[in-house]
Coordinates of C-alpha atoms and ligand atoms in Angstrom, one line a residue:
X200 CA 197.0 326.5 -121.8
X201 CA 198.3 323.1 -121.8
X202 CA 199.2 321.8 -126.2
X203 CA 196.1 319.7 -125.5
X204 CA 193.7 322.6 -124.7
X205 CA 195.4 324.3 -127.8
X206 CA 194.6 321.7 -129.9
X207 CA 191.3 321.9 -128.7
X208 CA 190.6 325.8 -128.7
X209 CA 191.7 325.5 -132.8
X210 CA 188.6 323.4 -133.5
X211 CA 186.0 326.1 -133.9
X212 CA 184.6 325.9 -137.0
X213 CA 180.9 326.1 -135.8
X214 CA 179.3 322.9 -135.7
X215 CA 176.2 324.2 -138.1
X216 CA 179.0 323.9 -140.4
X217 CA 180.7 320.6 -139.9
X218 CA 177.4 319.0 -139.8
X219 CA 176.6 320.7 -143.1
X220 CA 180.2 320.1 -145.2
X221 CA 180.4 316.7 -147.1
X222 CA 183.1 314.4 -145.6
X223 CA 186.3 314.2 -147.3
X224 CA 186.7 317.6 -148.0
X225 CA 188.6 319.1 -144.8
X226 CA 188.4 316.1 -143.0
X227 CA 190.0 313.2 -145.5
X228 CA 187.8 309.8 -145.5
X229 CA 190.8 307.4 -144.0
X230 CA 191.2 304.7 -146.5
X231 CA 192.7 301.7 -147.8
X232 CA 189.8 301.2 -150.5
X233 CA 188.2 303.2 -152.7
X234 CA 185.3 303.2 -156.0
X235 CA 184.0 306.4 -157.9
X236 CA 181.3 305.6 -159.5
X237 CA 180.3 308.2 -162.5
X238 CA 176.7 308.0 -162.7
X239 CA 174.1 309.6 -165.5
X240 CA 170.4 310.6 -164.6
X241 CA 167.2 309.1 -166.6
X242 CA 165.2 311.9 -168.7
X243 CA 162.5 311.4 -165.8
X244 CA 163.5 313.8 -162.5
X245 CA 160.8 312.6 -160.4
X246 CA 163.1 308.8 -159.7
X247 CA 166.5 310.6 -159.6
X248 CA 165.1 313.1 -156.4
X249 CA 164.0 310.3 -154.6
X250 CA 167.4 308.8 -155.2
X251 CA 169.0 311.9 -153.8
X252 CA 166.1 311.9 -151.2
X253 CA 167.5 308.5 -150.4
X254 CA 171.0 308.7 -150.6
X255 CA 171.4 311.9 -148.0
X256 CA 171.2 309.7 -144.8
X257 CA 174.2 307.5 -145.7
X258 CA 176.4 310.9 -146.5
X259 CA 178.8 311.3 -144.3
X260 CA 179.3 315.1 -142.8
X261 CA 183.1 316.5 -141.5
X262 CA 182.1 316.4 -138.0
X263 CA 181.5 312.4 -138.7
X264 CA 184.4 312.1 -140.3
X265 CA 186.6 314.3 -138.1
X266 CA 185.3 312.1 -135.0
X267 CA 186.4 309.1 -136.6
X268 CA 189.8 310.3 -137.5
X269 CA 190.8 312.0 -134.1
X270 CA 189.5 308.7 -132.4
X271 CA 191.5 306.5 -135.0
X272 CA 194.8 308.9 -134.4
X273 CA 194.1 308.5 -130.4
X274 CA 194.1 305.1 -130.8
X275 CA 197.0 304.6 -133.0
X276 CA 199.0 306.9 -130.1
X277 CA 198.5 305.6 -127.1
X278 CA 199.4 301.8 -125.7
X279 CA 196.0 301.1 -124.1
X280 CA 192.4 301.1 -125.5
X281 CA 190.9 300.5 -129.1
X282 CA 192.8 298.8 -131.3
X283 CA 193.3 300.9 -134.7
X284 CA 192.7 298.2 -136.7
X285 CA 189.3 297.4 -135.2
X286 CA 188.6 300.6 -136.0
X287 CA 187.0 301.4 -139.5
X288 CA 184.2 303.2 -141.0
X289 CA 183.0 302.7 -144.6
X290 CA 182.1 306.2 -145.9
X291 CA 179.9 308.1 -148.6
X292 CA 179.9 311.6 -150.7
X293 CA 178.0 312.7 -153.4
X294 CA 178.7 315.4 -156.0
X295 CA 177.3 316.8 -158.7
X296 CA 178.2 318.2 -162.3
X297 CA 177.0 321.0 -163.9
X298 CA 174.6 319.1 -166.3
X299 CA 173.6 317.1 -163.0
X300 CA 173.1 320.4 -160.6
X301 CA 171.2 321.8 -163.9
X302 CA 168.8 318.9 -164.6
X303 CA 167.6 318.4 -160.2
X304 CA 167.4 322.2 -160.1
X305 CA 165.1 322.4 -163.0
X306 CA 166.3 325.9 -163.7
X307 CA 169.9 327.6 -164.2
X308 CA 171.9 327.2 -161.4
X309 CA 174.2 330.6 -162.1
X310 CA 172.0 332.9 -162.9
X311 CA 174.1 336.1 -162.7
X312 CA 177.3 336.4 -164.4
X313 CA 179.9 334.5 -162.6
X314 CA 184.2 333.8 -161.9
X315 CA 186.4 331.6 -164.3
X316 CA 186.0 329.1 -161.6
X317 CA 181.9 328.8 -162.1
X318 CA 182.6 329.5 -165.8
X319 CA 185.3 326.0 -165.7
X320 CA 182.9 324.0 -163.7
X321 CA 179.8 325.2 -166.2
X322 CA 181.4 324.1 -169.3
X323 CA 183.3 321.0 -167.8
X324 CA 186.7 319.7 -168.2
X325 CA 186.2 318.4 -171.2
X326 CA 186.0 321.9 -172.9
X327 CA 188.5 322.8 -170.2
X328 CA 191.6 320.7 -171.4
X329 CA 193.7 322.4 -173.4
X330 CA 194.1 324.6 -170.2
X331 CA 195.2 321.4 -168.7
X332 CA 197.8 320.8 -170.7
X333 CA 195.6 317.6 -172.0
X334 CA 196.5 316.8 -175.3
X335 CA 198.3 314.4 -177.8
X336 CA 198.1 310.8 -176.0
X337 CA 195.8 312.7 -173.2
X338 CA 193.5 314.5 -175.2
X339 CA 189.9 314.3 -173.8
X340 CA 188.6 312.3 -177.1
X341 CA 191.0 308.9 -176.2
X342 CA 189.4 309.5 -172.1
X343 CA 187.9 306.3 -170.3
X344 CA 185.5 308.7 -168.7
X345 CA 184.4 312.5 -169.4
X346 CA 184.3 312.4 -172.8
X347 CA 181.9 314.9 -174.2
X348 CA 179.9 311.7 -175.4
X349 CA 179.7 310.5 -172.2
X350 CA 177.5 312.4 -169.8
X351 CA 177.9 312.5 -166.2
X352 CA 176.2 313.9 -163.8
X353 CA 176.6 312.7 -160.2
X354 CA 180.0 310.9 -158.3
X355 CA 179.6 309.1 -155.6
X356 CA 183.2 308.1 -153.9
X357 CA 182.8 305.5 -151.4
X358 CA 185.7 304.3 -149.3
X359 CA 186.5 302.4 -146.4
X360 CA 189.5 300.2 -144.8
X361 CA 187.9 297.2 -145.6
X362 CA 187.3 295.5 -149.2
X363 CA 184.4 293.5 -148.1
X364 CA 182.8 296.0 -146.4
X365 CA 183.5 299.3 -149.4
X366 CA 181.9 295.9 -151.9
X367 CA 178.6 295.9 -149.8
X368 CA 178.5 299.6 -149.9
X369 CA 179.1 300.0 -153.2
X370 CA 176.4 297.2 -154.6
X371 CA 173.7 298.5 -152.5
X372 CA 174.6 302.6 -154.5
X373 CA 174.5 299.9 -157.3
X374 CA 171.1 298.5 -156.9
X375 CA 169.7 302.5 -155.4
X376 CA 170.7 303.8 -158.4
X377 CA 170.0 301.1 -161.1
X378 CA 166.1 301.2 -159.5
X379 CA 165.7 304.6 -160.3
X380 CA 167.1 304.5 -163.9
X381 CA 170.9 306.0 -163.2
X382 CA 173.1 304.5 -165.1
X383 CA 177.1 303.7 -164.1
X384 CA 179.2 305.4 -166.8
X385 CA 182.3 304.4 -165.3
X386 CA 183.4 302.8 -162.1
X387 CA 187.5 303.6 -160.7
X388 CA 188.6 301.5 -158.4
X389 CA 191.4 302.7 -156.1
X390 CA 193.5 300.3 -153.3
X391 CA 196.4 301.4 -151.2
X392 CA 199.4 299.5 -152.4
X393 CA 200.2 296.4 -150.4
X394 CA 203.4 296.3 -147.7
X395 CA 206.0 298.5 -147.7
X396 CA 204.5 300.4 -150.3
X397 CA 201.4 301.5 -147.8
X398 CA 201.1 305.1 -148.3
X399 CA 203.0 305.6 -151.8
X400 CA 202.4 306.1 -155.4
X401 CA 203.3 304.3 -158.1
X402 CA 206.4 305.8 -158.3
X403 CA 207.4 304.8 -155.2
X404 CA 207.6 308.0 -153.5
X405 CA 205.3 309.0 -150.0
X406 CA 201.9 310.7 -150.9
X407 CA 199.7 313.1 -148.9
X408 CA 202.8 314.2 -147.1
X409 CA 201.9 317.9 -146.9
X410 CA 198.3 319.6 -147.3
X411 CA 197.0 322.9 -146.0
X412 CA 196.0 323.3 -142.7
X413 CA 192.2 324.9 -142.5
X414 CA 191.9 327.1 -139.7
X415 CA 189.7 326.9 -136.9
X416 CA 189.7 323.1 -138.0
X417 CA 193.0 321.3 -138.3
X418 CA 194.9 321.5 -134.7
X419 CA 198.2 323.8 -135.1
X420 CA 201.5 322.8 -135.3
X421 CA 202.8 322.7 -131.5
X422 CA 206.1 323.4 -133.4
X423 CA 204.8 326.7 -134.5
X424 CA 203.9 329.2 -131.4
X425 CA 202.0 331.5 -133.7
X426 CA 199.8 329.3 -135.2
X427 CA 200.4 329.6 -139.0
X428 CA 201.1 326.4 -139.4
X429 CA 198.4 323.4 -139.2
X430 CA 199.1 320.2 -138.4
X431 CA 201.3 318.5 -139.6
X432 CA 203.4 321.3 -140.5
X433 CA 201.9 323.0 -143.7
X434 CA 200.1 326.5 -143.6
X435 CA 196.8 327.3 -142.0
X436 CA 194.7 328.2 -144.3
X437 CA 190.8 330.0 -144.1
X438 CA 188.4 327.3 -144.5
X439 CA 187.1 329.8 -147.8
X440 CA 190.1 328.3 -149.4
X441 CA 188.7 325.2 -149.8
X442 CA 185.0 325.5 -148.8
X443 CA 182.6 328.0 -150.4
X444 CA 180.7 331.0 -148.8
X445 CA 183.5 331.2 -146.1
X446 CA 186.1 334.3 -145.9
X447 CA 189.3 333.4 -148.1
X448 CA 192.6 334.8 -147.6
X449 CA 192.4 337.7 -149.8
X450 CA 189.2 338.6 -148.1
X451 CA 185.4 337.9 -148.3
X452 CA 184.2 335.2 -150.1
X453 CA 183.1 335.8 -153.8
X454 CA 179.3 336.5 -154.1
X455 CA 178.6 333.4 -155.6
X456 CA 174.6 331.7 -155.4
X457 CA 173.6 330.9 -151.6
X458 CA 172.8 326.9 -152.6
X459 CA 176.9 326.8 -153.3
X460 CA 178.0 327.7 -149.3
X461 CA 179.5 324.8 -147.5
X462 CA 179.9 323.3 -150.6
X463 CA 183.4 322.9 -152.4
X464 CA 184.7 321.8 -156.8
X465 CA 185.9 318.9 -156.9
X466 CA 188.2 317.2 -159.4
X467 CA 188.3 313.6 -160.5
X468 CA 191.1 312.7 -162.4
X469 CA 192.2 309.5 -163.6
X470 CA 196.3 309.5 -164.7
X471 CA 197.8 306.5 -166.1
X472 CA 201.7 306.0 -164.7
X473 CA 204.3 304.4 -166.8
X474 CA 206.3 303.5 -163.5
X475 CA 209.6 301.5 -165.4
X476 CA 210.2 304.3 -168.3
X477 CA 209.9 307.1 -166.3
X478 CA 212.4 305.0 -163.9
X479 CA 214.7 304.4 -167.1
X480 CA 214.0 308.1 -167.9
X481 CA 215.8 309.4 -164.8
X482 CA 218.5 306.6 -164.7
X483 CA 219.5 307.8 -168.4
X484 CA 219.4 311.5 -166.9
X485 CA 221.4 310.9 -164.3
X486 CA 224.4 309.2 -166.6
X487 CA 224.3 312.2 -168.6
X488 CA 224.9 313.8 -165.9
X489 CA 228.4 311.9 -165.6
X490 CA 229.2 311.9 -168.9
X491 CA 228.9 315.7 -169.3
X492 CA 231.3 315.8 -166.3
X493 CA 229.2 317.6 -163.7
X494 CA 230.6 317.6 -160.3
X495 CA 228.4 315.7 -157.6
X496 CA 228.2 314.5 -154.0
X497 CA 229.7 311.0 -153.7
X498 CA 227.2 308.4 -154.2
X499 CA 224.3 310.2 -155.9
X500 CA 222.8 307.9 -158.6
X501 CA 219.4 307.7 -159.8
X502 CA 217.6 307.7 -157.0
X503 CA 219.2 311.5 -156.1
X504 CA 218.4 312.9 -159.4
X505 CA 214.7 311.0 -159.1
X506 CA 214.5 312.8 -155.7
X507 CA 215.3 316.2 -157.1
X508 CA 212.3 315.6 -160.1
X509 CA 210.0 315.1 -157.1
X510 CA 211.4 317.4 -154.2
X511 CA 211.2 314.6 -151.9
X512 CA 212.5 311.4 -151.3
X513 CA 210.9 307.9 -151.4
X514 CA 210.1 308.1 -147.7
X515 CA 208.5 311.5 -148.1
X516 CA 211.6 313.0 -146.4
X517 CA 212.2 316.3 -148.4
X518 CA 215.2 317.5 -150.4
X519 CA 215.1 320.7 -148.8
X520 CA 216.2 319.2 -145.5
X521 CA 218.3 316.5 -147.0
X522 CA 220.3 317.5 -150.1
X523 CA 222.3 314.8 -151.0
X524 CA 221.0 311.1 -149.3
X525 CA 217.7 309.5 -148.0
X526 CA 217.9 309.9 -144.5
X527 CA 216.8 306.2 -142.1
X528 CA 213.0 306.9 -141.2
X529 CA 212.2 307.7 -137.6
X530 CA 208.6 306.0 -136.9
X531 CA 206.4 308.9 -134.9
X532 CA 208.1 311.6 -136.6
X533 CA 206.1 314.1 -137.6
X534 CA 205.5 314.9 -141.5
X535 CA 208.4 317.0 -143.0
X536 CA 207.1 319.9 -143.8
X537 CA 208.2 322.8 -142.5
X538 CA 210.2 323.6 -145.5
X539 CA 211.5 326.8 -146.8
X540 CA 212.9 327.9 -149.7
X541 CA 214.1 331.1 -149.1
X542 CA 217.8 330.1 -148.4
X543 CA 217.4 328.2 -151.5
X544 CA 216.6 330.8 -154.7
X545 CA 218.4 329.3 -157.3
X546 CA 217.1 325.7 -156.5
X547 CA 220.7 324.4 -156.1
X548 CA 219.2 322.3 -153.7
X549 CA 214.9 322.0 -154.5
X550 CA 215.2 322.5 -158.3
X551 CA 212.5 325.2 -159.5
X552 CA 211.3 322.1 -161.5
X553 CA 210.7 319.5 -159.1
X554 CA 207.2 318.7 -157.9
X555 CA 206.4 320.1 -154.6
X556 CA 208.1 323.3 -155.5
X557 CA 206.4 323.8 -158.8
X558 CA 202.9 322.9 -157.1
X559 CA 203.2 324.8 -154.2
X560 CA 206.6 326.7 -154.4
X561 CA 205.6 328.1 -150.6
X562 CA 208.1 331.3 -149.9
X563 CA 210.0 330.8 -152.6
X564 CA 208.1 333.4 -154.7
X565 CA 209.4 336.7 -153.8
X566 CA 209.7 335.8 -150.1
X567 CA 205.4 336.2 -150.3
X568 CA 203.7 333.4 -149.3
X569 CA 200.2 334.7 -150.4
X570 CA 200.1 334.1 -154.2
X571 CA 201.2 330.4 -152.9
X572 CA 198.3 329.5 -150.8
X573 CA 196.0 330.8 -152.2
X574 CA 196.5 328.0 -155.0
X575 CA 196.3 325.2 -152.7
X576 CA 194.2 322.6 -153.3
X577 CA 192.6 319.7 -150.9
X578 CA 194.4 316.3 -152.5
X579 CA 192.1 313.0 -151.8
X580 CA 193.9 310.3 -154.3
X581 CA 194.3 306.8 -154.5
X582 CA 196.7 304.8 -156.2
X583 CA 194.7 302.0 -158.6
X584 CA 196.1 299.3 -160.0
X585 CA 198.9 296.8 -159.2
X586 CA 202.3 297.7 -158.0
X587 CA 205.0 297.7 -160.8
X588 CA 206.7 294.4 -159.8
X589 CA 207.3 292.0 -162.6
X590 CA 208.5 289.1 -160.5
X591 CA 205.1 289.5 -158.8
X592 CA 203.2 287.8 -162.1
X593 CA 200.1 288.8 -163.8
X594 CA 199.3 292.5 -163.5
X595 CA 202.4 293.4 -162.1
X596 CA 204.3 294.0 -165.5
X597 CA 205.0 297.0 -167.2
X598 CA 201.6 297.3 -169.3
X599 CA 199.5 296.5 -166.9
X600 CA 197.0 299.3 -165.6
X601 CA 198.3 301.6 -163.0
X602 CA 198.2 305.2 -161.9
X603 CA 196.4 307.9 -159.6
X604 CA 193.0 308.7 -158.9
X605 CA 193.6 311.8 -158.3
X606 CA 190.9 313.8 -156.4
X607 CA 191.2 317.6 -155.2
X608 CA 189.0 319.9 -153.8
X609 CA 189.0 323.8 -153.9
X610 CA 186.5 327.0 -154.1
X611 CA 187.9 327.8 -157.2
X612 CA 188.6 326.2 -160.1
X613 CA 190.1 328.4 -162.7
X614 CA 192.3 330.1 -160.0
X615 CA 193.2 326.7 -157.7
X616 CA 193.4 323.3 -160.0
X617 CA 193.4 325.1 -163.4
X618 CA 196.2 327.6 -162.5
X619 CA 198.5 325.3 -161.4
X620 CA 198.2 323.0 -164.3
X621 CA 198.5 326.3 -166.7
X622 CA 200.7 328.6 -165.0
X623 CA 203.2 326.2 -163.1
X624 CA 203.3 322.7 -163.6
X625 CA 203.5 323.3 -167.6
X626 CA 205.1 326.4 -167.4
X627 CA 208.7 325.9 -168.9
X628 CA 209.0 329.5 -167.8
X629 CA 208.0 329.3 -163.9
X630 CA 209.9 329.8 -161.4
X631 CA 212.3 331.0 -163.4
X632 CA 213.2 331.3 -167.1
X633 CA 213.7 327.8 -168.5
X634 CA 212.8 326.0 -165.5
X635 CA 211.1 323.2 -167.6
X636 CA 207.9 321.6 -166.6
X637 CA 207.0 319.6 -163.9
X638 CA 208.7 316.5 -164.7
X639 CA 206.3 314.2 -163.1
X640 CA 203.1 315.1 -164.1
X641 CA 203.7 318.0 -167.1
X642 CA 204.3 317.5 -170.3
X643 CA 207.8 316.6 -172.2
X644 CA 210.4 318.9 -171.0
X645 CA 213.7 319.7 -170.6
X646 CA 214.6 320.6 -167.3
X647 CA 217.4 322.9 -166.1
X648 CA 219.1 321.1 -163.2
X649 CA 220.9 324.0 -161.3
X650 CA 223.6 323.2 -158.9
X651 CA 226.1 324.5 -156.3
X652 CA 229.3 322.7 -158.8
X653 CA 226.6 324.2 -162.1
X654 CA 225.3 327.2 -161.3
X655 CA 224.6 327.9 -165.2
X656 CA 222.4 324.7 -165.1
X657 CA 222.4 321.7 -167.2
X658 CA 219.2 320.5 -169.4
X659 CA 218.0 317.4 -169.0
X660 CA 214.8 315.6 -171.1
X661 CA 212.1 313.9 -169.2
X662 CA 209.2 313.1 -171.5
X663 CA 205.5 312.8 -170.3
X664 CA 204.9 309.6 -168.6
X665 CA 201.4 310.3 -166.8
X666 CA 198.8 310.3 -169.3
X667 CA 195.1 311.8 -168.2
X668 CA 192.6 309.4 -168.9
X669 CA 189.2 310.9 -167.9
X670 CA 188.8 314.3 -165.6
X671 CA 185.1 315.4 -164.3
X672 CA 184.6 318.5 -162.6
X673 CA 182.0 318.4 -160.2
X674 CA 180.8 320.7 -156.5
X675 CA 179.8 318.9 -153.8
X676 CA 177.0 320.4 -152.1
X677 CA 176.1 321.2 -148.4
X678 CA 173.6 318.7 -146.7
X679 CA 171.2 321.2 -147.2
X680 CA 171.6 322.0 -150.5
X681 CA 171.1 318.5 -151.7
X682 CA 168.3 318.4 -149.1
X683 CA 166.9 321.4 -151.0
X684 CA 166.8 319.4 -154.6
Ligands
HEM20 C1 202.8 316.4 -153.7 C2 203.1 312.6 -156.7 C3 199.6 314.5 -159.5 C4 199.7 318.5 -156.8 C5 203.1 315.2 -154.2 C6 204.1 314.3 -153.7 C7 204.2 313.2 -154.5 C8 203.3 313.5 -155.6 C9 205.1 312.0 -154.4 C10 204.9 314.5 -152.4 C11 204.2 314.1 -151.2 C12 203.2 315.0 -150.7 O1 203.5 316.2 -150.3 O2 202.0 314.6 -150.7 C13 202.2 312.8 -157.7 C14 201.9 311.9 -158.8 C15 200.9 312.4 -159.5 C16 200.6 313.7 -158.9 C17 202.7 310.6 -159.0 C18 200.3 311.9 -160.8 C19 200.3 310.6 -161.1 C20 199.4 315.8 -159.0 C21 198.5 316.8 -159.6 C22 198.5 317.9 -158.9 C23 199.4 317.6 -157.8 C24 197.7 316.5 -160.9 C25 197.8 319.2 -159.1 C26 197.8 319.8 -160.2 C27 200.5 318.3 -155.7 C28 200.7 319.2 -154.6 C29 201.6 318.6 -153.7 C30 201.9 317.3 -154.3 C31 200.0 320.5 -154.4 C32 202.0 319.2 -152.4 C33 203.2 320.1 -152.6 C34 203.7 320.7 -151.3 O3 202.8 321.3 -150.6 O4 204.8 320.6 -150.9 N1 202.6 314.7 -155.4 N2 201.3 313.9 -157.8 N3 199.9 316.4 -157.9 N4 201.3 317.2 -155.5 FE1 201.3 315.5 -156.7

């Protein structure tokens, strides 16, 4: 079987199914541009199911989106044919809330007694952030959207490559909605950043570098003979994962309502990123570093110890597989992420604390990569906001508005999203005793920075500098679910 046929043979998920997920949930919407708009129903159901009735044709499905991808990627590859550029697509989901499910349905969605995750998504993330770690300047009463004064109950996320093109879009859900008496709560707009910074965070660093593979859907890794890893190098993971009704890797899919199959949660965060303190954070740790005397590699400075908060480096290149500098950037290569931590227990080289390991510390926990995947979550985000840049002018300075739209999708939420804000990222305790937080996105911490020259570790402070400014839970149903409403 020639790589191609391979490629091929891995894309089984039935098509029944790919016609019936919403885009953007296994197959990412490809994007430069972005708006969420948080909408609230009228008392009156009659108008908002005719809006729905409405909506469903302009709903883009996987196998749309998949299409579009595998034909963008061809083009992008080979010399002759389309040019990528030509090539774009302006796209549309819809999900719901639980007040929004609730109110269409006309009668309890979850009848029977039902998992944490149902039990999260019922009550909402407002009720749900302390498990978050969301308090003091990120406490849900000082949110821009989500508040428990603010009801939501749909999202619709339309994106596309082109500005001009997402505007139309979006004015036309504008005017669809506004005639049947929805009203926009709140409206996030998200942009890639401009030049170099394509493709990066606020921060700087690469984003969307490594997410599961979902079996019988994402090609394998022609790396990997036996087929545990998806493209582009992260583990293959059962479609149940991610999408409900569907096996999962512990086994059979919970027994949750039929109306949920083939849909997946969804998470809508909006977090605020102090780029320049948390910059002057990790220059300030890394002198501390000298003046305590601990031994390092020549010519580590603050971009090293900024690389060891993250687990990568700004080019997405990982730590793992290059300890000490930033190696040049091959165009074509493929993502690095075939990483292991195994050879690496103590973190000496991926601290326990840095990002990637703490969200997804692969087969670094007890050599067993199950407890691992099955947290994984489907990450969508886009940056919004200017890039920090003060010479740029306006907008670019350090108060300005920037951060992450950060949208996930999973099956569940209490054991995906919720877990890894509670157990990991603001753990002090995991992976180890006095690990600290996650220094990027937890809360104020001090981290113990373990190395080869300091095996006993040295703490180092990194306060909170990505504040939560509005999270909605919501579950994006099947086709024919919301064709069923
Ligand atoms: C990976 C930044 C929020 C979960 C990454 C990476 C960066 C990054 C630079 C490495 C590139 C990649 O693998 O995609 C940020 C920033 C955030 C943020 C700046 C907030 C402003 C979150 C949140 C979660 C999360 C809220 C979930 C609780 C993950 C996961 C990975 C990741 C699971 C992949 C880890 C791996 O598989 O190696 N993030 N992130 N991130 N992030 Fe975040």
């Amino acid at each position: 079987m020639s790589d191609q046929d391979a490629d091929e043979a891995a894309r089984t998920l039935p098509l029944r199914h790919s016609d019936d997920i919403q885009g953007d949930i296994l197959a990412g919407f490809r994007k430069d541009h972005e708006t969420v708009l948080l909408l609230r129903f009228p008392d009156d159901l009659a108008p908002v199911r005719n809006w729905l009735r409405r909506l469903i044709p302009h709903i883009a499905t996987t196998r749309q989106v998949a299409a579009f991808n595998a034909e963008y990627s061809t083009a992008r590859h080979t010399l002759a044919g389309t040019d990528p550029a030509a090539l774009n697509a302006t796209w549309v989901n819809v999900s719901l809330t639980y007040a929004g499910l609730r109110f269409l349905m006309d009668e309890e969605p979850f009848p029977d007694q039902q998992p944490e995750g149902v039990q999260a998504f019922v009550k909402g993330a407002f009720a749900r952030a302390e498990i978050n770690g969301d308090d003091g300047e990120s406490a849900p009463g000082e949110w821009l959207f989500g508040r428990a004064d603010q009801p939501v109950h749909a999202v619709l996320t339309v994106a596309s490559d082109d500005q001009a093109k997402l505007e139309v879009r979006a004015s036309q859900l504008r005017v669809a909605a506004a005639r049947a008496g929805l009203t926009v709560t709140f409206e996030q707009v998200g942009a890639t950043l401009p030049g170099e910074r394509k493709g990066h965070e606020h921060f700087g660093f690469k984003d969307g570098v490594s997410q599961p593979g979902v079996r019988d859907f994402d090609r394998p890794d022609p790396r990997d003979p036996i087929h545990v890893h998806g493209k582009p190098g992260t583990r293959i993971l059962p479609a149940g994962e991610f999408v409900v009704g569907h096996p999962k890797l512990t086994g059979e899919a919970p027994p949750l309502p039929e109306w949920t199959r083939n849909g997946s949660f969804q998470v809508v965060r909006r977090l605020a990123q102090d780029v320049p303190a948390w910059w002057a954070q990790a220059g300030a740790a890394r002198r501390q570093l000298d003046k305590e005397g601990i031994e390092l590699p020549p010519g580590t400075g603050t971009e090293w110890l900024a690389a060891r908060a993250v687990g990568r480096w700004r080019s997405g290149a990982s730590v793992a597989h290059n300890p000490n500098a930033e190696p040049p950037t091959k165009p074509g290569a493929p993502d690095d992420n075939l990483i292991s931590y195994v050879d690496d227990p103590e973190g000496h080289t991926t601290p326990h604390f840095a990002h990637i390991r703490k969200t997804n510390p692969r087969d670094g926990i007890g050599g067993d990569f199950t407890n691992a995947d099955t947290r994984r979550i489907i990450r969508r985000g886009i940056p919004y906001g200017q890039p920090f840049d003060p010479a740029a002018g306006t907008g670019h300075g350090p108060d300005a508005d920037r951060g992450l739209v950060f949208i996930a999708y999973m099956a569940d939420l209490a054991v995906q999203f919720e877990f890894l804000q509670q157990a990991w990222v603001n753990n002090v305790d995991f992976l180890q005793p006095e690990t600290g937080n996650d220094p990027v996105i937890g809360k104020d911490t001090d981290v113990n920075l373990k190395l080869d020259t300091n095996p006993e570790g040295k703490k180092l402070h990194f306060a909170q500098f990505v504040r939560t400014e509005g999270t909605v839970y919501a579950f994006a149903p099947s086709l024919s679910t919301l064709r069923s409403l």
